[in-house]
């Protein structure tokens, strides 16, 4: 065990409590039944892009330690829709989750483990004790070391049991499309659909049903050529005819899980990689030659004439990028990587998992799924918000835009009359916003997770993702819905007013140390909503511990915290040490009370020696 593990009092892992289980053959799983195994709890919610990154990061770890490691996903929802049992079942299939999942709709297990962020990973040893906690993504190497140490220790003690775990694969489903994501109308009048769970593109007749061809092998991969492969592709953007003629491809595809942009020749079906390295961006350059820039979960793309290129919704770091096919370059278009809702100059604005784009003249419309917001970017590079209040407010409410509410929208489409329609995904609805009147209405509902809308001969064609098809909803006319407003069910963290110590806890993995060779190895950025919540302590610094001063008279708000730490191999004999950057952002809802604690620990990696785990 590492020094951090040895010096800490052993704390028993709380039992797993929830509504039910998935991927277990309908059997309940209890921690006491897993004695002898290393257990990795993954606290996630299926709206969260960082959680989806972690699902993919864990796959090699699960394969490497298949006979000794049991991964259990604890699904603790953010949005109302995510608390629906059938929606969770669909998400587990959509994202190919191959381990047991506990349905925790009341956040009971979340609270028992004192979790404060999605995703959070908790390692439980073969005797049932918590030994490691990590928030965010990028922890694969640290987890591999922790699990390897536990296996060695408990094999020597005789407390390790090898063999199969409780995972039971559900029966496979077969449909023409499986969780389609986006669609475009091609110049030849056909519909090109990203068939996300089949890792391919499908061209359909205008009827939205007749298959003309499938582009892609259907297996996860990143192969170019005439037998291409993708990994959960999403947005598709058509290039202007003159640009396509010069670059040799007609469309750009957001190959989301591969962190790539792919070029598609509609005549031949040939695919080429046009932007991205295949590595996920974590820090560093965001511009330069397109094939040399790391991307992170490109979710949608749209040709935007004022910028002279393809706007890219980089959901993975809450920014917009700009790919210029003629120049072969990529650059930051908007955003800072801080997750939130803040308007103003593009490179100072905050976004939150932008998942849909639509160009309409000088405006680039966009939907931010995590703030349930409809926004736009002007040609002068200024960001505005039409609908949306922030990370924790959502619902289904029509009327004046400043009072209207969405729930995790994934798509937006500009209409000829200057209005836009929004695929209001978690409300199962198509909403319309009219900039001329500032009014929001509902034009269709009862759609299974709509993720995009295409206009075909004046008719709306909806990508009904969870229904695995395209639909033409019957919409007799816009109507108004006076639905309830909701807030994220996650309980607020109590803090004291006045002086508060915020401590980001990070212990480098065994064999690594914080790397100060080229300057400070850590960075901490803190903001708040409302900004008046913090009298002192907001801003950027290099220490992971900071004293804040919380304003008197403000009883609740959100602390936005972004932390990162660079660690490298701790061996002077190694000429070129392996270095890793760990990064995590939190949006912590807080309640200010007289009896609240004056220390707020946030776990980025390791264990907090200042307070027991699970309390």
PDB file of C-alpha atoms in Angstrom, residues 254 256 261 296-302 310-322 330 333 353-357 364 366-368:
ATOM      1  CA  UNK A 254     -17.790  14.744 -35.370  1.00  0.00           C
ATOM      2  CA  UNK A 256     -17.041  11.950 -30.746  1.00  0.00           C
ATOM      3  CA  UNK A 261     -13.110  15.194 -37.097  1.00  0.00           C
ATOM      4  CA  UNK A 296     -12.154  16.489 -26.721  1.00  0.00           C
ATOM      5  CA  UNK A 297     -15.526  14.945 -27.521  1.00  0.00           C
ATOM      6  CA  UNK A 298     -16.601  16.948 -30.579  1.00  0.00           C
ATOM      7  CA  UNK A 299     -20.406  16.590 -30.420  1.00  0.00           C
ATOM      8  CA  UNK A 300     -21.696  18.752 -33.241  1.00  0.00           C
ATOM      9  CA  UNK A 301     -20.351  20.691 -36.224  1.00  0.00           C
ATOM     10  CA  UNK A 302     -21.723  23.437 -38.469  1.00  0.00           C
ATOM     11  CA  UNK A 310     -16.581  24.627 -39.357  1.00  0.00           C
ATOM     12  CA  UNK A 311     -17.663  25.525 -35.833  1.00  0.00           C
ATOM     13  CA  UNK A 312     -17.103  22.578 -33.482  1.00  0.00           C
ATOM     14  CA  UNK A 313     -18.919  21.985 -30.206  1.00  0.00           C
ATOM     15  CA  UNK A 314     -16.201  20.518 -27.971  1.00  0.00           C
ATOM     16  CA  UNK A 315     -18.468  19.153 -25.267  1.00  0.00           C
ATOM     17  CA  UNK A 316     -15.537  17.627 -23.418  1.00  0.00           C
ATOM     18  CA  UNK A 317     -14.041  20.932 -22.260  1.00  0.00           C
ATOM     19  CA  UNK A 318     -16.979  23.351 -22.648  1.00  0.00           C
ATOM     20  CA  UNK A 319     -15.555  25.309 -25.567  1.00  0.00           C
ATOM     21  CA  UNK A 320     -16.214  25.938 -29.248  1.00  0.00           C
ATOM     22  CA  UNK A 321     -13.498  25.286 -31.800  1.00  0.00           C
ATOM     23  CA  UNK A 322     -13.055  26.398 -35.390  1.00  0.00           C
ATOM     24  CA  UNK A 330      -7.872  24.442 -35.850  1.00  0.00           C
ATOM     25  CA  UNK A 333     -13.525  30.008 -31.241  1.00  0.00           C
ATOM     26  CA  UNK A 353     -21.255  20.863 -22.680  1.00  0.00           C
ATOM     27  CA  UNK A 354     -22.399  22.446 -25.951  1.00  0.00           C
ATOM     28  CA  UNK A 355     -24.124  19.658 -27.888  1.00  0.00           C
ATOM     29  CA  UNK A 356     -25.942  21.293 -30.801  1.00  0.00           C
ATOM     30  CA  UNK A 357     -25.060  23.971 -33.385  1.00  0.00           C
ATOM     31  CA  UNK A 364     -24.343  30.704 -34.681  1.00  0.00           C
ATOM     32  CA  UNK A 366     -26.038  26.640 -29.887  1.00  0.00           C
ATOM     33  CA  UNK A 367     -27.535  24.597 -27.069  1.00  0.00           C
ATOM     34  CA  UNK A 368     -25.641  23.989 -23.851  1.00  0.00           C
TER      35      UNK A 368
END
